[in-house]
Coordinates of N, CA and C in Angstrom, one line a residue:
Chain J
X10 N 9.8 -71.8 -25.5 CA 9.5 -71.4 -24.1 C 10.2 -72.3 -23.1
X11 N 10.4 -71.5 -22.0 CA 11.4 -72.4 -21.0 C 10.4 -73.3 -20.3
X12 N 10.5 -74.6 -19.6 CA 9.9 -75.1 -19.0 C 10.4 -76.2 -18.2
X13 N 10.2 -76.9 -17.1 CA 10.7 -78.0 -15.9 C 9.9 -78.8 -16.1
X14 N 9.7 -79.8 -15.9 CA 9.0 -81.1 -15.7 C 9.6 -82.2 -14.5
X15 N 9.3 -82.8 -13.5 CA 9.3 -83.0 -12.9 C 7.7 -84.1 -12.7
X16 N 8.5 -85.2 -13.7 CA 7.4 -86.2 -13.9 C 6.8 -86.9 -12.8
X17 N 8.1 -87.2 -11.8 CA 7.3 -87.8 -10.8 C 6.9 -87.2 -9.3
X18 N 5.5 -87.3 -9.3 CA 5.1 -86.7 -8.1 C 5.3 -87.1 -6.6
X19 N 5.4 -88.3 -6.3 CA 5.7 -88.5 -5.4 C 6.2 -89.7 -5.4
X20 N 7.4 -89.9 -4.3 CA 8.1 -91.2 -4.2 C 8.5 -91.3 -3.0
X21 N 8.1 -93.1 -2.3 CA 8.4 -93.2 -1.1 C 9.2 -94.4 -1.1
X22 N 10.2 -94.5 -0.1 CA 10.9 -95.3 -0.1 C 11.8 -95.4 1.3
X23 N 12.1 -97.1 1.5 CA 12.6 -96.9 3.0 C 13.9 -96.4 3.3
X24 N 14.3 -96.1 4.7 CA 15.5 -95.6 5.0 C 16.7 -96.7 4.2
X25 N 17.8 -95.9 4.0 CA 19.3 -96.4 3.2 C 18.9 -96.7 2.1
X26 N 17.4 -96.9 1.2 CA 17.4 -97.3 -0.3 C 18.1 -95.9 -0.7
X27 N 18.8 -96.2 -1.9 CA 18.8 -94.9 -2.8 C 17.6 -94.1 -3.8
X28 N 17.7 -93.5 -4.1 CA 17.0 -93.0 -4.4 C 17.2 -91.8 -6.3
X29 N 16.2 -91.7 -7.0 CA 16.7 -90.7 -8.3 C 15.5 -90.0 -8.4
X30 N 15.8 -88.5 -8.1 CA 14.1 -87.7 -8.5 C 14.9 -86.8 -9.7
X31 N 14.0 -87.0 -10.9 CA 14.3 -87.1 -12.5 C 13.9 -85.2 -12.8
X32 N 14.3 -84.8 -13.7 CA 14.0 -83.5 -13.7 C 14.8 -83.3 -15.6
X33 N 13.6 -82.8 -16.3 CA 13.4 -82.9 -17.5 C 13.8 -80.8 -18.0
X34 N 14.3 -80.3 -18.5 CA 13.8 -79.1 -18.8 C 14.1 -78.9 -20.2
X35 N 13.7 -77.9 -21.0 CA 13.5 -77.4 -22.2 C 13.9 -75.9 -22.1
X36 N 14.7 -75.1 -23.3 CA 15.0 -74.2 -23.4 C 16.2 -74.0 -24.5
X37 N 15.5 -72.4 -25.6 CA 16.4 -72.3 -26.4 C 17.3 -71.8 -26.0
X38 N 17.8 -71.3 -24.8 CA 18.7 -70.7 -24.8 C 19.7 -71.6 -24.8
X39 N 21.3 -70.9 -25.2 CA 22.5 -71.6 -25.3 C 23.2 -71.2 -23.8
X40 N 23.0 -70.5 -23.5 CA 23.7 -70.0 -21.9 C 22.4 -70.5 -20.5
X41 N 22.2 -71.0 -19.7 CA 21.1 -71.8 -18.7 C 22.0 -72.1 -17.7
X42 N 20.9 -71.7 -16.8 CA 21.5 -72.6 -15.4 C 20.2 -73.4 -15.1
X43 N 20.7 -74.2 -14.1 CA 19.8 -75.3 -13.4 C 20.0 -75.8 -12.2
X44 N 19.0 -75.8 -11.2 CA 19.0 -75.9 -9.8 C 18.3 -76.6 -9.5
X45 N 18.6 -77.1 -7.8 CA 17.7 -77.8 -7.2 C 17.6 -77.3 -6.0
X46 N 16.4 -77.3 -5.5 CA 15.7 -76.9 -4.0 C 15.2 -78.3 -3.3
X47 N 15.3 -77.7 -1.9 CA 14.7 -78.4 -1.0 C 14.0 -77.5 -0.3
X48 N 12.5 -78.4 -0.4 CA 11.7 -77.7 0.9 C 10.8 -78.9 1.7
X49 N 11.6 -79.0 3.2 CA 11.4 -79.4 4.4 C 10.0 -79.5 4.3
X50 N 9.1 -80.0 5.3 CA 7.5 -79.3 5.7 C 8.1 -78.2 6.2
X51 N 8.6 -77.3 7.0 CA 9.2 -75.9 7.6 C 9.0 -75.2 6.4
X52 N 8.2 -75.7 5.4 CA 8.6 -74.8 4.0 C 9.6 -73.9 3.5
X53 N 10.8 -73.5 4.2 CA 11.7 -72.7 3.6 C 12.4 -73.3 2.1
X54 N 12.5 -72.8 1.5 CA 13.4 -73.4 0.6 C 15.0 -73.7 0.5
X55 N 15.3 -74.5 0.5 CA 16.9 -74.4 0.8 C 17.9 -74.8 -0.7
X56 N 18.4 -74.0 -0.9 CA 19.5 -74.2 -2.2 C 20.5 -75.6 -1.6
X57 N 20.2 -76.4 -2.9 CA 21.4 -77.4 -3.1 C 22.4 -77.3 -4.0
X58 N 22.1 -77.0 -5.2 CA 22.7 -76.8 -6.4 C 22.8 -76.2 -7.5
X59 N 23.7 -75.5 -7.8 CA 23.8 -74.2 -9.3 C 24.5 -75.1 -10.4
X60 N 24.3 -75.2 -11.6 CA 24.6 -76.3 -12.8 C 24.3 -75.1 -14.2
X61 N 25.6 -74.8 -14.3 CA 25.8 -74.0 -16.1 C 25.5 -74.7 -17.0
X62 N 25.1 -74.6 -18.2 CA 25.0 -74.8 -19.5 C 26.1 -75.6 -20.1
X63 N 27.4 -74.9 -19.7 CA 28.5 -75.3 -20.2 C 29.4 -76.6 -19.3
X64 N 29.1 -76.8 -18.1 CA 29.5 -77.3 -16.9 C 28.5 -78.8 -17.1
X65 N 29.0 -79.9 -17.4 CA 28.6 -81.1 -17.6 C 29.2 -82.1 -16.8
X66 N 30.1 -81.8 -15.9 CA 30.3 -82.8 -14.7 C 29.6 -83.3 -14.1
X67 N 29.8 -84.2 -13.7 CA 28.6 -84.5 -13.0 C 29.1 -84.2 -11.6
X68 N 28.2 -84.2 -10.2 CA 29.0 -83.5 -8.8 C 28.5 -84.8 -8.0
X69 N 28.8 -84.3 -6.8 CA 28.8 -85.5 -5.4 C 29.0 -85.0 -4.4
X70 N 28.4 -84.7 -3.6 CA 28.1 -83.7 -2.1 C 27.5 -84.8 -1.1
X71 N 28.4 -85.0 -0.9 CA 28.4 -86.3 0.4 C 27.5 -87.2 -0.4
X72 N 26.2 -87.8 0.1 CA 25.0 -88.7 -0.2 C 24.3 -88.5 -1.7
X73 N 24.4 -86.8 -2.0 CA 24.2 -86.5 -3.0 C 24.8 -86.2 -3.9
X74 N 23.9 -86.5 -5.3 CA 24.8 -86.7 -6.7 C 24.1 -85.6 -7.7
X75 N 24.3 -85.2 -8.6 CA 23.2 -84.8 -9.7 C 24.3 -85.0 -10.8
X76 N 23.8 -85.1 -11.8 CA 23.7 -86.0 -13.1 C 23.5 -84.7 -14.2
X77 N 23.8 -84.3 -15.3 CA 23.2 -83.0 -15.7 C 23.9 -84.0 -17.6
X78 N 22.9 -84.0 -18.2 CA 23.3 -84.7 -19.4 C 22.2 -83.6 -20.7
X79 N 23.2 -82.7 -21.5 CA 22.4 -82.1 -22.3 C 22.0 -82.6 -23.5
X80 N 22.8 -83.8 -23.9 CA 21.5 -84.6 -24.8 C 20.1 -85.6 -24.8
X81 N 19.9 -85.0 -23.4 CA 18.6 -85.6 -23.2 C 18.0 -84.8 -22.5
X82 N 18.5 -83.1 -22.0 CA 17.8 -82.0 -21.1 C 17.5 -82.5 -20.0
X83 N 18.2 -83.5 -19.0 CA 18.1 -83.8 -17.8 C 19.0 -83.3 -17.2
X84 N 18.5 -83.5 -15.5 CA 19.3 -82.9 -14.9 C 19.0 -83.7 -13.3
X85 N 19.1 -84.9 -13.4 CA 18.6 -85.7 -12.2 C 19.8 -85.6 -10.8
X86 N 18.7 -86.0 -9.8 CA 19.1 -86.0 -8.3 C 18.7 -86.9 -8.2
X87 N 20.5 -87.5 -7.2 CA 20.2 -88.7 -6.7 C 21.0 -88.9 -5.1
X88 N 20.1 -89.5 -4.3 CA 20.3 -89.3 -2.7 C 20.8 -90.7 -2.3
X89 N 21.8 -91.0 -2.2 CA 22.3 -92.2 -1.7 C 22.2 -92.5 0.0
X90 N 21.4 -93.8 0.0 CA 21.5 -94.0 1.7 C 20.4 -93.2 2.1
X91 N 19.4 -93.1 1.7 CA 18.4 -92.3 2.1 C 18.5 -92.1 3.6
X92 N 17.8 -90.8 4.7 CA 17.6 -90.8 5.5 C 16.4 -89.9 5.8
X93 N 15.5 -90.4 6.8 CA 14.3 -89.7 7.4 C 14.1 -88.4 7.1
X94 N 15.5 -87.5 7.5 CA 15.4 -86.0 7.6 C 15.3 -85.6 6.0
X95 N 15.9 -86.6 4.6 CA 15.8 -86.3 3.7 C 14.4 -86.0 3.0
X96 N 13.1 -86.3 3.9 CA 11.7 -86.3 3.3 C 11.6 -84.7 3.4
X97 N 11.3 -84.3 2.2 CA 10.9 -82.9 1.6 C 10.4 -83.0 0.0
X98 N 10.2 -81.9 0.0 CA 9.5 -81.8 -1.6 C 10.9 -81.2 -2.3
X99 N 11.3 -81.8 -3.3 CA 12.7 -81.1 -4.1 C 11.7 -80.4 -5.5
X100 N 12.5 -79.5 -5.5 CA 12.5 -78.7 -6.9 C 13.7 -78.5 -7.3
X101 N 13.5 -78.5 -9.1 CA 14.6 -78.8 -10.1 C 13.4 -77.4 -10.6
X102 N 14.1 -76.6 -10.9 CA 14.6 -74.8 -11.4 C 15.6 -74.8 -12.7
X103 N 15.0 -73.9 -13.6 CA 15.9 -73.4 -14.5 C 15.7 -71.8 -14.9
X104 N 17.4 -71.4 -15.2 CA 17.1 -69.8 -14.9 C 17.1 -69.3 -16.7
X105 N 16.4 -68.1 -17.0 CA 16.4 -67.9 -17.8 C 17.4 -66.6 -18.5
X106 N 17.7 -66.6 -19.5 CA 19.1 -65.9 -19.3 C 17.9 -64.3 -19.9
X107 N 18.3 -62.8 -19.5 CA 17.3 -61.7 -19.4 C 17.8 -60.7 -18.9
X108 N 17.3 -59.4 -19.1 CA 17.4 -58.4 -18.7 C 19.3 -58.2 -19.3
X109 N 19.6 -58.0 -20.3 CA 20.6 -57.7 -20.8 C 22.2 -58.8 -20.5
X110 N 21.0 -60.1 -20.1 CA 22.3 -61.3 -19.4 C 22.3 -61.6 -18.5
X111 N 21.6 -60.7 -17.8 CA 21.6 -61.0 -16.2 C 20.3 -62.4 -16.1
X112 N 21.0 -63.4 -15.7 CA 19.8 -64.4 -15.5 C 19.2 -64.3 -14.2
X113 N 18.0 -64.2 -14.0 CA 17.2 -63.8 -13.1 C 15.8 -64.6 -12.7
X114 N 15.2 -64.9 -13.6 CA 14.1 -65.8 -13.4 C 13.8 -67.2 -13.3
X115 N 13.3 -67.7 -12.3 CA 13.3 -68.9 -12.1 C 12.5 -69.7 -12.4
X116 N 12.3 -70.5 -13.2 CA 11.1 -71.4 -13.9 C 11.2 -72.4 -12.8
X117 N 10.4 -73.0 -11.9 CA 10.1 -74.5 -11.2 C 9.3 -75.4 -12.2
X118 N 10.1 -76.6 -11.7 CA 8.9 -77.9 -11.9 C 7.8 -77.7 -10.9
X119 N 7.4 -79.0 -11.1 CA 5.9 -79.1 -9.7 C 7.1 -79.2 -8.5
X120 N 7.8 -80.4 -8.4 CA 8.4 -80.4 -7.9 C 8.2 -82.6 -7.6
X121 N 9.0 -82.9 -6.7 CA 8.4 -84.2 -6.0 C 8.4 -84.5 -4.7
X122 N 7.6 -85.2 -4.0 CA 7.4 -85.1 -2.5 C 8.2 -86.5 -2.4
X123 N 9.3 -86.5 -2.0 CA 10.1 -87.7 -1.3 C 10.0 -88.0 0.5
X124 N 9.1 -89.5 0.3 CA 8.9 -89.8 1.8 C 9.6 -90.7 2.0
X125 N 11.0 -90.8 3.1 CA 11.9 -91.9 3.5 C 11.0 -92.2 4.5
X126 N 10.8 -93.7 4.6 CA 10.0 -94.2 6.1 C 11.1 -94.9 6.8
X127 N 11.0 -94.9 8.1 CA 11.9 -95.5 8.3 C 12.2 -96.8 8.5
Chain R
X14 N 26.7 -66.4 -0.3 CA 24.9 -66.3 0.0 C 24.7 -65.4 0.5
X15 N 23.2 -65.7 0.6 CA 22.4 -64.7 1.5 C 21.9 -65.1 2.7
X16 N 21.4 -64.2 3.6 CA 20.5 -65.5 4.7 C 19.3 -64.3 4.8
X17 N 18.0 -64.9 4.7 CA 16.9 -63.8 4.1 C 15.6 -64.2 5.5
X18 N 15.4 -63.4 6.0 CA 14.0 -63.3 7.1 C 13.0 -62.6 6.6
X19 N 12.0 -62.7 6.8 CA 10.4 -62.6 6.4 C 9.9 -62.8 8.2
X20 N 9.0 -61.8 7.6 CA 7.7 -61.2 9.1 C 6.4 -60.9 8.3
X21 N 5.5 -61.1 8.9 CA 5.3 -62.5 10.0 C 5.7 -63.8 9.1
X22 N 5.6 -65.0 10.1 CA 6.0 -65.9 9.7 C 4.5 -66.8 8.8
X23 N 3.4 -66.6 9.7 CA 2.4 -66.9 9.1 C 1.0 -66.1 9.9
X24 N 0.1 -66.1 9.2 CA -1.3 -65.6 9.6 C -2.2 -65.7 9.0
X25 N -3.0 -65.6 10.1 CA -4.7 -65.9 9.2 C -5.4 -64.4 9.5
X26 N -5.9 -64.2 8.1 CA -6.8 -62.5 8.1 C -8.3 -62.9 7.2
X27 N -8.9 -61.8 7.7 CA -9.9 -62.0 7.0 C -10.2 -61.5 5.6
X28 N -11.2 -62.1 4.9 CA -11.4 -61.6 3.6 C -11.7 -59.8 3.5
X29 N -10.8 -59.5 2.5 CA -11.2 -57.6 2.6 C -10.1 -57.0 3.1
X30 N -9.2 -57.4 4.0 CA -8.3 -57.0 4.6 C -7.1 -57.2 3.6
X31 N -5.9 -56.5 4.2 CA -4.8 -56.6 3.2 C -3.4 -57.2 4.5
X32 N -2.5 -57.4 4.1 CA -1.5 -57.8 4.8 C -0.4 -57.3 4.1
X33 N 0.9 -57.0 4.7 CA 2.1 -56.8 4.2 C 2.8 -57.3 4.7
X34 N 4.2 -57.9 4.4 CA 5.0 -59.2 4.7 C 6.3 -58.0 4.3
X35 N 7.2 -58.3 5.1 CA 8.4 -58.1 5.2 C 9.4 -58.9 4.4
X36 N 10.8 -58.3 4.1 CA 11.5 -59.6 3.8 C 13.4 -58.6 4.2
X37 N 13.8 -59.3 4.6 CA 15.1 -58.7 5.3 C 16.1 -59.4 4.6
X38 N 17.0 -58.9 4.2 CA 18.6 -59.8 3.6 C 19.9 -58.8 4.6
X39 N 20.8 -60.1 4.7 CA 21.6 -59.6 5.9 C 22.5 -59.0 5.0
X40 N 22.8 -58.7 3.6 CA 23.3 -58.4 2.9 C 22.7 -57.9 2.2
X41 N 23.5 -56.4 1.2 CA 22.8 -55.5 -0.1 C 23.5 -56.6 -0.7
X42 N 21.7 -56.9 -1.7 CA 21.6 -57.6 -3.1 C 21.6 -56.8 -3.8
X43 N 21.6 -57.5 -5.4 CA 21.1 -56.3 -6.3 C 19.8 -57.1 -6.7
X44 N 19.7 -57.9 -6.6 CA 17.9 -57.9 -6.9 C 16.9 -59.2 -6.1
X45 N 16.2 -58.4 -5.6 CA 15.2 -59.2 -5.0 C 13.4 -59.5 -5.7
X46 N 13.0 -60.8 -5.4 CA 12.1 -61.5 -6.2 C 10.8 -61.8 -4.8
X47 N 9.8 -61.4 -5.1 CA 8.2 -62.3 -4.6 C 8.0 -63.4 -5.1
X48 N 7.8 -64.6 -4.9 CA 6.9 -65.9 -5.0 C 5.5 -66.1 -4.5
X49 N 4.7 -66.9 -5.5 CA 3.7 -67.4 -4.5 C 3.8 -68.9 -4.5
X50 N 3.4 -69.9 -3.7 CA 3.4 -71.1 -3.5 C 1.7 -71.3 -3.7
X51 N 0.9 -71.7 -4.2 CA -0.4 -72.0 -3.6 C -0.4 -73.3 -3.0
X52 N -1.3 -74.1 -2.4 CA -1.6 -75.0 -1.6 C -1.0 -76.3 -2.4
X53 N -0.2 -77.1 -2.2 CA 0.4 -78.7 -3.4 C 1.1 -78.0 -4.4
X54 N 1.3 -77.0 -4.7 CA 1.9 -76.5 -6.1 C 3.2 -76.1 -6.0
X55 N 3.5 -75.3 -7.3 CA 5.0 -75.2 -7.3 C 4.9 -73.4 -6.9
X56 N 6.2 -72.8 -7.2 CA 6.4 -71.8 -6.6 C 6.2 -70.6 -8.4
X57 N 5.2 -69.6 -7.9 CA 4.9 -68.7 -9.3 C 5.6 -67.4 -8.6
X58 N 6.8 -66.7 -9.9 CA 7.0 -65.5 -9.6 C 5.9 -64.4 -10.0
X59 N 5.7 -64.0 -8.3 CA 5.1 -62.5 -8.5 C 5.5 -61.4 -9.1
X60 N 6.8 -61.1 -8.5 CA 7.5 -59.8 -9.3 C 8.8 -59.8 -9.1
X61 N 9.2 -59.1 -9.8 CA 10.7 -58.4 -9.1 C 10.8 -57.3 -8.9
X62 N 11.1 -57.3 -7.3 CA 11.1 -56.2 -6.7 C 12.6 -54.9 -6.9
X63 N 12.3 -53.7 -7.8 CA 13.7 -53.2 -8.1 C 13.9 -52.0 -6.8
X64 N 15.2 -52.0 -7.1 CA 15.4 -50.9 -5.8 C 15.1 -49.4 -6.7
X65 N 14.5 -48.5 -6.1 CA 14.0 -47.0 -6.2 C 13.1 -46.7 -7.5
X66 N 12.4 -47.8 -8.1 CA 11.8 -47.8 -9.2 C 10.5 -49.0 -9.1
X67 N 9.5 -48.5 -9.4 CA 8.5 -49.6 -9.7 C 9.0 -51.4 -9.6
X68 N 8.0 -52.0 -9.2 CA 8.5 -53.2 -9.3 C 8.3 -54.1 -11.2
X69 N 8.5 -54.8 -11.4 CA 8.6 -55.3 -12.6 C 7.6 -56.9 -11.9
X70 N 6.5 -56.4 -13.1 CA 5.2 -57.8 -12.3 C 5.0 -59.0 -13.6
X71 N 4.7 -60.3 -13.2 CA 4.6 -61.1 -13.8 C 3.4 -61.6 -15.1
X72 N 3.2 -61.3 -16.0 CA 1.6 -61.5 -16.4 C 0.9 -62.8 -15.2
X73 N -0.4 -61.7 -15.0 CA -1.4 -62.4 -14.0 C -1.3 -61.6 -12.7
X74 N -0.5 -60.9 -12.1 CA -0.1 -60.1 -11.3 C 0.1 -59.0 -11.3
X75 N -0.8 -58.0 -10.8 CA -1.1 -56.4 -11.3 C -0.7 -55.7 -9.6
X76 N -0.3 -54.9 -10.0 CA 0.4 -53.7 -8.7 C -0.8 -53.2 -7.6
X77 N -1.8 -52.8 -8.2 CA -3.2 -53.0 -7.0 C -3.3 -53.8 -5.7
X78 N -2.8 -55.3 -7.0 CA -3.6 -56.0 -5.9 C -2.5 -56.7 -5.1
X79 N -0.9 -56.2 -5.7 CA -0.2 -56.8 -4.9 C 1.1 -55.6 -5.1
X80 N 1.1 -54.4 -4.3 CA 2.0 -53.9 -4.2 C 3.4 -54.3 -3.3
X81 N 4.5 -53.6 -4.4 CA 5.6 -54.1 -3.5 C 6.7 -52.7 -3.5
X82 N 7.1 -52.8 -1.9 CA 8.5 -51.9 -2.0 C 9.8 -52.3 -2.1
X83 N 10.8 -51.4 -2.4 CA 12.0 -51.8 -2.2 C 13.0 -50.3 -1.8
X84 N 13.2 -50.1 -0.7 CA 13.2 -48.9 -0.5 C 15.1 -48.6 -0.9
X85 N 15.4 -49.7 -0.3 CA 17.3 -50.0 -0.3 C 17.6 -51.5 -0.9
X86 N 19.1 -51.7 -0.6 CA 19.3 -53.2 -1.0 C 18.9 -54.5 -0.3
X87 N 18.4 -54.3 0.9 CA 18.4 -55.1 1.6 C 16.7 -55.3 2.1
X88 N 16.2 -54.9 1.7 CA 14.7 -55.0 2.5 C 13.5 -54.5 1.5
X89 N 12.3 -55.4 1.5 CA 11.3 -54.9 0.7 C 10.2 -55.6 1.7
X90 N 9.0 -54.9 0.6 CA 7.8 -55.7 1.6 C 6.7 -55.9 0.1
X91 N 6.0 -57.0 0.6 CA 4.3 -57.4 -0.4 C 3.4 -57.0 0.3
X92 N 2.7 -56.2 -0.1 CA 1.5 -56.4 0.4 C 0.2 -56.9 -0.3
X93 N -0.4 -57.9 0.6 CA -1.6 -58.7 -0.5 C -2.5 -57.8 -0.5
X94 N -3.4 -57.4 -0.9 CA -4.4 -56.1 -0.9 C -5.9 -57.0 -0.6
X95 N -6.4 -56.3 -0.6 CA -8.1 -56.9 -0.3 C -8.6 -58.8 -0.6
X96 N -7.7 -59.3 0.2 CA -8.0 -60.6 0.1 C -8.9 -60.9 0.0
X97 N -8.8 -62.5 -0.4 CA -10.1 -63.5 -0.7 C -9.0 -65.3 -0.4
X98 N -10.2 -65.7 0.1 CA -10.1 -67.3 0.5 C -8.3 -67.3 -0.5
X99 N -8.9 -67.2 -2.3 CA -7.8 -67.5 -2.7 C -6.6 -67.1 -3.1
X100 N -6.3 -66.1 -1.7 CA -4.7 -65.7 -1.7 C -4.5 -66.7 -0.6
X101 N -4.7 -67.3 -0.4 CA -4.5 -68.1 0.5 C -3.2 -69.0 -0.3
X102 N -2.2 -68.8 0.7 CA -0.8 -69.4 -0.3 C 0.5 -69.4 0.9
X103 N 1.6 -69.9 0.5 CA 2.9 -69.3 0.8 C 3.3 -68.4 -0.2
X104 N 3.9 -67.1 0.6 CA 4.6 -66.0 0.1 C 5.9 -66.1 0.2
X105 N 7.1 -66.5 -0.5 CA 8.4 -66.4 -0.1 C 9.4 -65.2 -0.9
X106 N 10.1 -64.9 0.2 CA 11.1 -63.5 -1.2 C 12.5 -64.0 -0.8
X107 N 13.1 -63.9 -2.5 CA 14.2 -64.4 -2.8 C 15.3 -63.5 -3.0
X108 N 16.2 -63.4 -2.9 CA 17.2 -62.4 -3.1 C 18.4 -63.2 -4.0
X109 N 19.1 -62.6 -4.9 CA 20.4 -62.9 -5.7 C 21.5 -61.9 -5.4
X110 N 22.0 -62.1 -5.0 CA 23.2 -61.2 -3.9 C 24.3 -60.7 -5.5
X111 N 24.1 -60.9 -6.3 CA 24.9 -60.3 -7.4 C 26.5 -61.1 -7.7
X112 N 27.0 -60.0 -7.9 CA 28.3 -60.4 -8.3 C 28.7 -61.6 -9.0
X113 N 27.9 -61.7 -10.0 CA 28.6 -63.1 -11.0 C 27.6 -64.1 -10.6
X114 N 26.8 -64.0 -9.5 CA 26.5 -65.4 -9.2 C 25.0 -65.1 -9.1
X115 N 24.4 -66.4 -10.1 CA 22.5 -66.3 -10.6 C 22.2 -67.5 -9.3
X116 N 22.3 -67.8 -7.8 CA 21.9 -68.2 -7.3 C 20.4 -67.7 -6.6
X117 N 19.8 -68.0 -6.4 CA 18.6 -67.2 -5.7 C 18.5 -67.8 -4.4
X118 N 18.4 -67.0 -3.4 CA 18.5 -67.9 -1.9 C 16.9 -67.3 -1.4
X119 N 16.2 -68.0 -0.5 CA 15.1 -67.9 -0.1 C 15.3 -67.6 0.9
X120 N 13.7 -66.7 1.2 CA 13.6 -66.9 2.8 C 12.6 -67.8 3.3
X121 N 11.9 -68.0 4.5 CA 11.1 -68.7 5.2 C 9.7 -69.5 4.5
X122 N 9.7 -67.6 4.4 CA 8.1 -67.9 3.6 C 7.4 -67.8 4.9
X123 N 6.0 -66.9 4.1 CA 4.9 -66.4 5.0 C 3.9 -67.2 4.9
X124 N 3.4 -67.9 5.3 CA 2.4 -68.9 5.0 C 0.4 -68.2 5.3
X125 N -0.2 -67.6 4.6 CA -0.9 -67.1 5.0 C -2.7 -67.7 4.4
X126 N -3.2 -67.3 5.5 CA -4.6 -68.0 5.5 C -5.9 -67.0 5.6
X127 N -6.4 -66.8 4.2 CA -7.6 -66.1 4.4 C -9.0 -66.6 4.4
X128 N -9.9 -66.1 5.5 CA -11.0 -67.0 5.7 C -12.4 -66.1 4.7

């Protein structure tokens, strides 16, 4: 069965420290994607990142990094330079491959609540 | 992407009553999704909402108590049916705009409060 983990629940930390929120998942499938969300308190969810099965680079989007290593089923975020507006709850998502290929369903972690103080 | 709006934004109803929530995409997807958020938790799919056919529901989630439409590509609605304290949640609907790409974009989310 597919599943997220998202061991750590909450992490605070002051402005400019960096920062790593860890994201574990499990799944037999050989085709997977893997995402991360951000939700503000505004609660919307906001897409950061889509990560294939096959696609092991690692990326870098200004401050942010993610890390995606399949022999250990991680897939960690990491926010360099922390800043205030960064405090949201992130979720790490994995999609399950269904409905004749079409991947569609989204498994979440809990998620983690990151507080930059300033 | 997508860019996805939800009406109302939030409200509080009483127990018994039912609500329907909107969800708009400025674009035809080919498939749109209900979430629930409960209160600290993570996000559980309700259904997936199909265009001109029944929706496809989650185990735990039955069509009574949580109908959904989808009339075209672009717009569906939930309705929570005969509430209780514990529908008390965020509702958000997600859309995947197709074409190759398994992203899911959100919208706002309905943040709703029953007494």
């Amino acid at each position: 069965a597919q599943k997220v983990t998202q061991a750590q629940t909450e992490i605070s930390v002051v402005e400019k420290e960096d920062v790593t929120l860890d994201c574990v998942y499990e799944t037999r499938d050989t085709t997977y994607y893997l995402f991360w969300y951000k939700q503000p308190p505004s609660g919307e969810l906001v897409f950061l990142i889509r990560r294939n099965s096959f696609d092991e680079q690692n990326e870098i989007s200004g401050r942010y990094s993610w890390n995606f290593q399949k022999s250990t089923s991680s897939f960690n975020f990491t926010i360099t330079a922390s800043q205030v507006v960064d405090s949201a709850v992130y979720f790490c998502a994995l999609s399950e491959e269904n409905y004749g290929g079409a991947t569609n369903k989204l498994i979440f972690g809990t998620g983690t609540l990151l507080a930059v103080q300033p | 992407s997508a860019v996805i709006s939800q009406k109302p934004s939030r409200d509080i109803c009483q127990r018994g009553t039912s609500l329907t929530i909107q969800c708009q995409v400025d674009s035809q997807v080919t498939m749109m999704f209900w979430y629930r958020q409960q209160p600290g938790q993570s996000l559980t799919l309700i259904a997936t909402a199909n265009q001109g056919s029944e929706a496809t529901y989650e185990s735990g989630f039955v069509i009574d108590k949580f109908p959904i439409s989808r009339p075209n590509l672009t717009f569906s609605t939930l309705t929570v049916s005969n509430m209780s304290p514990e529908d008390s949640s965020i509702y958000l609907c997600s859309a995947r705009p197709g074409g190759g790409t398994d992203t899911q974009y959100f919208g706002p989310g309905t943040r709703l409060t029953v007494l």
